[in-house]
Coordinates of C-alpha atoms in Angstrom, one line a residue:
V1 CA 0.0 0.0 0.0
E2 CA 1.5 3.4 -1.0
I3 CA 0.4 6.6 0.6
K4 CA 1.7 9.8 -1.1
L5 CA 1.9 13.2 0.5
H6 CA 1.6 16.1 -1.9
Q7 CA 2.3 19.8 -1.4
S8 CA -1.2 20.6 -2.5
A9 CA -4.3 18.6 -3.6
A10 CA -6.1 18.9 -6.9
F11 CA -9.8 19.7 -6.6
A12 CA -11.3 16.3 -6.6
S13 CA -14.8 17.6 -6.8
H14 CA -14.1 19.4 -10.1
Q15 CA -11.8 16.8 -11.6
S16 CA -14.5 15.1 -13.6
K17 CA -15.6 18.4 -15.1
A18 CA -12.0 19.3 -15.8
T19 CA -11.3 16.2 -17.8
S20 CA -14.3 16.8 -20.1
H21 CA -12.9 20.1 -21.5
S22 CA -10.7 20.1 -24.7
C23 CA -8.9 23.2 -25.8
G24 CA -8.1 23.2 -29.5
D25 CA -5.9 25.8 -31.1
R26 CA -8.9 28.0 -32.1
R27 CA -10.7 27.8 -28.8
R28 CA -7.7 27.9 -26.5
S29 CA -8.0 31.6 -25.7
G30 CA -11.7 31.4 -25.0
C31 CA -11.3 28.3 -22.9
R32 CA -8.5 29.8 -20.9
K33 CA -10.5 32.9 -20.1
K34 CA -13.5 30.9 -19.0
L35 CA -11.4 28.6 -16.9
Q36 CA -9.6 31.6 -15.3
R37 CA -13.0 33.0 -14.2
Q38 CA -13.9 29.7 -12.7
A39 CA -10.6 29.5 -11.0
A40 CA -11.0 32.9 -9.5
A41 CA -14.4 32.0 -8.1
L42 CA -13.1 28.8 -6.7
T43 CA -10.1 30.5 -5.2
R44 CA -12.4 32.8 -3.1
L45 CA -14.2 29.7 -1.8
L46 CA -11.1 27.6 -1.1
G47 CA -8.8 30.2 0.3
R48 CA -5.2 31.1 -0.3
R49 CA -3.9 27.6 0.6
R50 CA -5.6 26.2 -2.5
R51 CA -4.3 28.7 -5.0
A52 CA -1.4 26.5 -6.0
A53 CA -3.8 23.6 -6.7
M54 CA -6.0 25.9 -8.7
G55 CA -3.1 26.9 -10.9
Q56 CA -2.1 23.3 -11.5
A57 CA -5.6 22.4 -12.5
L58 CA -5.9 25.3 -14.9
A59 CA -2.6 24.4 -16.5
A60 CA -3.7 20.8 -16.9
L61 CA -7.0 21.9 -18.6
C62 CA -5.2 24.0 -21.1
G63 CA -2.6 21.4 -22.1
N64 CA 0.3 22.4 -19.8
A65 CA -0.1 19.6 -17.2
K66 CA 2.6 19.2 -14.6
D67 CA 3.7 15.7 -13.6
P68 CA 1.9 15.2 -10.2
E69 CA 4.9 13.1 -9.0
D70 CA 6.9 16.4 -9.0
D71 CA 5.0 17.5 -5.9
V72 CA 5.3 14.4 -3.8
V73 CA 7.0 15.4 -0.6
G74 CA 6.6 12.1 1.3
V75 CA 5.7 8.5 0.8
S76 CA 4.6 5.9 3.3
I77 CA 4.7 2.2 2.3
L78 CA 3.0 -0.6 4.1
F79 CA 4.1 -4.1 3.2
R80 CA 4.1 -7.6 4.6
H81 CA 7.3 -9.6 5.3
G82 CA 8.7 -11.9 2.6
A83 CA 7.6 -15.4 1.9
R84 CA 8.2 -17.7 4.9
F85 CA 8.1 -21.2 6.1
P86 CA 5.2 -22.2 8.3
N87 CA 5.1 -20.9 11.9
K88 CA 5.7 -23.4 14.7
A89 CA 2.1 -22.9 16.0
E90 CA 0.7 -23.8 12.7
L91 CA 2.3 -27.2 12.9
D92 CA 1.6 -28.0 16.6
A93 CA -1.4 -30.1 15.6
F94 CA 1.0 -32.6 13.9
S95 CA 3.3 -35.1 15.7
S96 CA 7.1 -34.6 15.4
T97 CA 7.3 -37.5 12.9
N98 CA 4.3 -36.5 10.8
A99 CA 5.2 -35.8 7.2
V100 CA 3.4 -32.5 7.3
R101 CA 5.9 -31.4 9.9
T102 CA 9.0 -33.2 8.8
Q103 CA 8.8 -31.8 5.2
W104 CA 10.0 -28.5 6.8
H105 CA 13.1 -30.2 8.4
T106 CA 16.6 -29.9 6.8
E107 CA 18.8 -33.0 6.2
S108 CA 20.4 -32.4 9.6
C109 CA 16.8 -32.4 11.1
D110 CA 16.9 -28.7 11.9
A111 CA 13.3 -27.3 11.9
L112 CA 12.9 -24.4 9.5
Y113 CA 10.0 -23.2 11.5
A114 CA 11.8 -23.2 14.9
T115 CA 12.3 -19.4 15.2
D116 CA 10.3 -16.2 14.4
N117 CA 12.7 -15.5 11.5
N118 CA 11.5 -18.3 9.3
M119 CA 11.7 -16.3 6.0
T120 CA 12.8 -18.2 2.9
D121 CA 15.5 -17.2 0.4
T122 CA 12.6 -16.5 -2.0
G123 CA 11.2 -14.1 0.6
R124 CA 14.6 -12.3 1.0
D125 CA 14.8 -11.9 -2.8
Q126 CA 11.2 -10.5 -2.8
M127 CA 12.2 -7.8 -0.2
T128 CA 15.3 -6.8 -2.0
A129 CA 13.4 -6.5 -5.3
L130 CA 10.7 -4.5 -3.6
G131 CA 13.2 -2.0 -2.2
E132 CA 15.0 -1.6 -5.5
S133 CA 11.7 -0.9 -7.2
L134 CA 10.6 1.7 -4.6
G135 CA 14.0 3.3 -4.7
G136 CA 13.8 3.7 -8.5
K137 CA 10.3 5.2 -8.2
Y138 CA 11.0 7.5 -5.3
A139 CA 14.6 8.3 -5.5
A140 CA 14.1 12.1 -4.8
Q141 CA 12.1 11.3 -1.7
A142 CA 14.5 8.7 -0.4
A143 CA 17.3 11.2 -0.7
R144 CA 15.6 13.4 1.9
E145 CA 14.8 11.0 4.7
L146 CA 14.4 7.2 5.3
R147 CA 12.8 5.7 8.4
W148 CA 10.9 2.5 9.0
E149 CA 9.0 0.7 11.7
S150 CA 8.5 -3.1 12.1
S151 CA 7.0 -5.8 14.2
P152 CA 9.7 -7.3 16.6
A153 CA 9.4 -10.6 14.8
G154 CA 12.7 -11.5 13.2
R155 CA 11.3 -12.2 9.7
C156 CA 9.7 -8.7 9.7
V157 CA 12.9 -6.9 10.9
E158 CA 15.0 -8.7 8.2
S159 CA 12.4 -7.9 5.6
G160 CA 12.5 -4.2 6.5
A161 CA 16.3 -4.1 6.5
L162 CA 16.5 -5.9 3.1
C163 CA 13.9 -3.5 1.6
L164 CA 15.7 -0.4 2.9
A165 CA 19.0 -1.7 1.5
G166 CA 17.3 -2.2 -1.9
V167 CA 15.9 1.3 -1.8
A168 CA 19.2 2.8 -0.9
R169 CA 21.1 0.9 -3.6
S170 CA 18.5 1.9 -6.3
A171 CA 18.3 5.5 -5.2
N172 CA 22.0 6.0 -4.5
V173 CA 21.5 6.8 -0.8
D174 CA 24.4 6.4 1.5
R175 CA 24.1 4.5 4.9
P176 CA 20.3 3.8 5.0
P177 CA 18.8 3.0 8.5
L178 CA 19.0 -0.8 8.8
S179 CA 17.2 -0.8 12.1
P180 CA 13.6 0.1 12.7
V181 CA 12.4 3.0 14.8
E182 CA 12.3 1.9 18.5
D183 CA 9.4 3.5 20.4
G184 CA 9.0 0.8 23.0
A185 CA 5.6 -0.2 21.7
R186 CA 6.4 -2.2 18.6
A187 CA 4.7 -5.4 19.9
A188 CA 1.5 -3.6 20.9
T189 CA 1.5 -1.7 17.5
F190 CA 2.1 -4.7 15.2
K191 CA 1.0 -7.7 17.2
A192 CA -1.7 -6.4 19.5
W193 CA -3.4 -9.8 19.6
D194 CA -0.3 -11.2 21.3
A195 CA 0.9 -8.3 23.4
K196 CA 0.0 -8.4 27.1
G197 CA -2.1 -5.6 28.4
T198 CA -3.9 -4.8 25.2
A199 CA -7.7 -5.1 24.8
Y200 CA -7.1 -7.1 21.6
K201 CA -5.1 -9.7 23.6
E202 CA -7.8 -10.0 26.2
L203 CA -10.4 -10.5 23.6
V204 CA -8.4 -13.2 21.8
D205 CA -7.6 -15.0 25.0
G206 CA -11.3 -14.9 25.9
L207 CA -12.2 -16.5 22.6
K208 CA -9.6 -19.2 23.1
R209 CA -11.2 -20.0 26.4
G210 CA -14.6 -20.2 24.8
D211 CA -15.7 -16.9 26.3
D212 CA -18.0 -15.8 23.6
A213 CA -19.5 -13.2 25.9
A214 CA -16.4 -11.0 25.3
F215 CA -16.9 -11.1 21.6
N216 CA -20.6 -10.5 21.9
A217 CA -20.1 -7.5 24.2
T218 CA -17.7 -5.9 21.7
A219 CA -20.1 -6.6 18.8
Q220 CA -23.0 -5.1 20.6
S221 CA -21.1 -1.9 21.5
R222 CA -20.1 -1.5 17.8
R223 CA -23.7 -1.9 16.7
G224 CA -24.8 0.7 19.2
A225 CA -22.1 3.2 18.1

């Protein structure tokens, strides 16, 4: 998921109207004057902060469109870790000798699912490729500042580090941050269902115990909201 931050936003409510206009050589002057009058009226309604956006829209309508990527001042990317082996909890239902479990053992009988960093080599390649793609697309933004947050799970931390390294390599950024921002709340932020003290954790534990009342109470409160 990509979230872009622009210096100014185009007028969404007038975009459909804007795209319906066509300014040919003979009508360009008349079209420009009409649009200027509309722009002036809109400026009074939207205020000074929207004047830059008004100018961009007017230029776009008259054939002098500016690449919207030029105004991107920040980008937030939300992504999942790379491909992984199964988690240990997912295999607990099978005995230690069951083929469903042993297929994830190495020749030396090491379990590939034994730790929380159970990412595969394919997953590592995915994260590197993702970073290089983002670095090529947002090189200008990457040159200003790079920071990232992550779940404390090993596969997530390594995914973030590989992605940032790929961004830096593609965007020619020196010394990218290879460690996530530490705010003391990473577990509660990214794994609230498994973090002690969170309402989410209490609800999940209640459901595991068969306490449907906890779920029903939450559902009722949401219906009444």
